[in-house]
Amino acid sequence: MDRNLGILVAALLLVASTCESAIFNPVSESHRSAASELLSSADGSFGSLEETYEALKTFEVLGIEKKPDIRTSACVSAVKILSSTSSALKDLFHALRVNGVLKCELNDQAFPGIGSKLKDSLNGASSLLDFYYSIGGLILIKDQTSEVDVHISDADRIFRSIKALSQSDGRWRLNSNNPESSNDAAGIALEALSGVISLASSEIDSSLIATLKNDISKLFDGVEKYDDGTCYFDEKLVDAHGHKGPLSASASIVRGITALAAVSSENLNLPGEKVLGLAKFFLGIGIPGSAKDLYYQIDALSCLESIRGSVPLILSLPATVLSVTKKDQLKVKVSTVLGSAAPPLSVKLMQIFVSGSKDASVIDQKLKFDPENSVHVLETLPTNVDVGNYIFSFEIIFDEPEHKNKYATGGRTRVPIHVTGVIKIDSAEIAILENDLGSVETQKKLDLPGESAVALSANHLQKLRLSFRLTTPSGQVFKPHQAFLKLKHDSGVEHIFVVANSGKKFEIILDFLGLVDKFFYLSGTYDLQLTVGDSVMENSFLQPLGHIELDLPEAPEKAARPPPQPVDMYSRYGPKAEISHIFRVPEKRPPRELSLAFFGLVILPFFGFLAGLFHLRANLKNFPKSIHATFAILFHLGIAAVLSLYALFWFKLDLFTTLKTLGLLGIFLMFVGHKTLSHLASTSAKLKTT
Amino acid sequence: IIDLYIVFAVVTALIQIAYVAVVGSFPFNSFLSGVLSCVGTAVLAVSLRIQVNKENKEFKDLPPERAFADFVLCNLVLHLVIMNFLG
């Protein structure tokens, strides 16, 4: 009865709650190392004074030691600006901020001059930023020296002037000419107004402060929310540099409300849930990638650390994956956003929800506090927690009731927990069954997930049956995400089957008669492999079981061919075998001496010809005389030249050169030949006639 | 003289054939060009002889100088081709 009521209440709460679960961790060492990395400068300076101040503030909050050269270069720039009489308002403000952090050696005479300059700017200010810088500067002077009187006499007027720039939705405009309002400006305005309140020489009208409270609540009405309880202020306009976004807007407002909460004598009644939501937003972005974003995050968190009235406390878990088998203990840590210790409190595990279902159980168990490590420990998980995904709902209860007004815990915190364990596999067996009768032909027991190598054989008329049971550590039936049986043929063709569960058992029956087609009629040895896996199963396995000889009938003509197996990439695209080039075997040449002998033999007929000529008493009596002899000689020389040209052609000239030269020689030869032969012809004609 | 020349050319061709018979026909183009140059020049000499022979009625009107000029020209062309083919 009680349990039923508990479940009903839990179900109602589940329906009523819209928050999802998420985990937020406070600032840690990773933020410090990110800061050291992002904010490292080569020459000790960070660019502008504004960036220098941001870097210094980040280092200060995170507790990182500054390098001395940073201090020197920053101080030099700050002192220069503070000592100069013509510095701009914005530069004075940033220089004062840097001086406030570093406490540079500044001439005390400079402060009165700066103070009066700021007061003059304040009196003549019209835009929000002018007010902000002047008032901010005066507050910084107040902190740095007591010699200058920074009180403002007409605080009411200044308050109203700033207030005049506000809009009805709680946002502020930057000046009266600009109709656009933004959350960032609202934060700046709140900071400025808190400055006015602290610097006022006389008490500000309480009605004005009441309107301010109204503005803040309207501002919080416009806050954006995520399902996991994170809240942030978004900006409609993003400027060209992209600096104005949800991070800078939220950081600006946090600074504003922190400053206001600090100076206001009454409680601002800030909504605790939303302040915690803002803290979760800043922590939820993790480690920002840029120095500016890191500054916004750290600065906002440092403000939230000490905001009056609702300091957010963060519940975090060092480990969210617990093993039932190893009997891991659930550890919970509660701290402020910067990781500092929380006030004395206790943590109770109120409910456990099962992810993805409506089941829930009410636990209401207090965790034990370990003061050495500052963690709250749940030594043993409740008995009904088996392997799976759960959402644990925690509640923080303060030891001293008045802390409830100082800290914001957000009621119940829901955290996703992943519980794993070793799953027991038993009753595993593999069998070959006769098709019609279902009688067992071969049956073998398997030892899963250990080694097993069964050797089975079956034909297409039989069936293969594999069955096993999976049990969780607490004895419940377990349904894994994956349970596959793979059959792989020698040729590489694979078939994967899902092992279904029926009730308590996992079983698969492969009827080969029906699968003959799917197996492409490939007979032979198939390797069996069983895969069982789940994210909560610590002993997921992929186990070869052995092999089965399948005897399938011949494939008919129209049967599908098995898919081509992927070629081994290395064999296809890898280096190929080296080809040794087979050179043409050179022809057998005769021995040199033989060739030379024949050369001699070939020359012989020529000498024979000459001898014959001599024998025949060949003579040159008919050789032309006097002037014609020249032509005759030239004719013979021309022929000799052509023959030597041919010889040159064979040795080294190419055909084109040869033909060109031959053309020229031919023309010459024609001319002299014609001359000689026509002379000879006319001589012999004269002889004939006489 | 021309007959002697013809005999000389033919004997040279025969010696080259004998050489190829002994050592093989590589490089064949060289063998061919050598043999054909001898044979070609022999053929041209034969045609010169025919043209120059006074007893030949066909070439009665052709002056022997002209035949000789043709013989020289054809030989030069033949030997150009031969040298190209010789390799």
mmCIF file with all atom_site columns, C-alpha atoms in Angstrom, chain B residues 5 10 15-16 20 22-24 26 29 31 34-35 40 45 53 55 63 68-69 76-78 80 82 85:
data_model
loop_
_atom_site.group_PDB
_atom_site.id
_atom_site.type_symbol
_atom_site.label_atom_id
_atom_site.label_alt_id
_atom_site.label_comp_id
_atom_site.label_asym_id
_atom_site.label_entity_id
_atom_site.label_seq_id
_atom_site.pdbx_PDB_ins_code
_atom_site.Cartn_x
_atom_site.Cartn_y
_atom_site.Cartn_z
_atom_site.occupancy
_atom_site.B_iso_or_equiv
_atom_site.pdbx_formal_charge
_atom_site.auth_seq_id
_atom_site.auth_comp_id
_atom_site.auth_asym_id
_atom_site.auth_atom_id
_atom_site.pdbx_PDB_model_num
ATOM 1  C CA . TYR B 1 5  ? 82.533 -3.886  -115.071 1.00 0.00 ? 5  TYR B CA 1
ATOM 2  C CA . VAL B 1 10 ? 78.230 -9.647  -110.210 1.00 0.00 ? 10 VAL B CA 1
ATOM 3  C CA . ILE B 1 15 ? 80.822 -12.916 -102.571 1.00 0.00 ? 15 ILE B CA 1
ATOM 4  C CA . GLN B 1 16 ? 78.286 -11.089 -100.406 1.00 0.00 ? 16 GLN B CA 1
ATOM 5  C CA . VAL B 1 20 ? 75.525 -14.307 -95.705  1.00 0.00 ? 20 VAL B CA 1
ATOM 6  C CA . VAL B 1 22 ? 78.244 -18.404 -93.888  1.00 0.00 ? 22 VAL B CA 1
ATOM 7  C CA . VAL B 1 23 ? 77.292 -16.061 -91.092  1.00 0.00 ? 23 VAL B CA 1
ATOM 8  C CA . GLY B 1 24 ? 73.553 -15.677 -91.324  1.00 0.00 ? 24 GLY B CA 1
ATOM 9  C CA . PHE B 1 26 ? 71.605 -10.450 -89.743  1.00 0.00 ? 26 PHE B CA 1
ATOM 10 C CA . ASN B 1 29 ? 68.801 -4.932  -94.701  1.00 0.00 ? 29 ASN B CA 1
ATOM 11 C CA . PHE B 1 31 ? 72.842 -7.657  -97.024  1.00 0.00 ? 31 PHE B CA 1
ATOM 12 C CA . GLY B 1 34 ? 74.825 -4.601  -100.671 1.00 0.00 ? 34 GLY B CA 1
ATOM 13 C CA . VAL B 1 35 ? 73.588 -7.244  -103.050 1.00 0.00 ? 35 VAL B CA 1
ATOM 14 C CA . GLY B 1 40 ? 71.492 -2.736  -109.755 1.00 0.00 ? 40 GLY B CA 1
ATOM 15 C CA . ALA B 1 45 ? 75.732 -1.225  -116.994 1.00 0.00 ? 45 ALA B CA 1
ATOM 16 C CA . ASN B 1 53 ? 76.193 -0.810  -128.995 1.00 0.00 ? 53 ASN B CA 1
ATOM 17 C CA . GLU B 1 55 ? 74.795 -2.687  -133.895 1.00 0.00 ? 55 GLU B CA 1
ATOM 18 C CA . PRO B 1 63 ? 74.093 9.496   -128.675 1.00 0.00 ? 63 PRO B CA 1
ATOM 19 C CA . PHE B 1 68 ? 76.368 7.492   -120.329 1.00 0.00 ? 68 PHE B CA 1
ATOM 20 C CA . ALA B 1 69 ? 74.825 10.489  -118.604 1.00 0.00 ? 69 ALA B CA 1
ATOM 21 C CA . LEU B 1 76 ? 73.761 8.035   -108.319 1.00 0.00 ? 76 LEU B CA 1
ATOM 22 C CA . VAL B 1 77 ? 70.060 7.641   -107.494 1.00 0.00 ? 77 VAL B CA 1
ATOM 23 C CA . LEU B 1 78 ? 70.522 3.914   -106.940 1.00 0.00 ? 78 LEU B CA 1
ATOM 24 C CA . LEU B 1 80 ? 71.470 7.150   -102.630 1.00 0.00 ? 80 LEU B CA 1
ATOM 25 C CA . ILE B 1 82 ? 71.220 1.957   -101.182 1.00 0.00 ? 82 ILE B CA 1
ATOM 26 C CA . PHE B 1 85 ? 68.800 1.337   -96.816  1.00 0.00 ? 85 PHE B CA 1
#
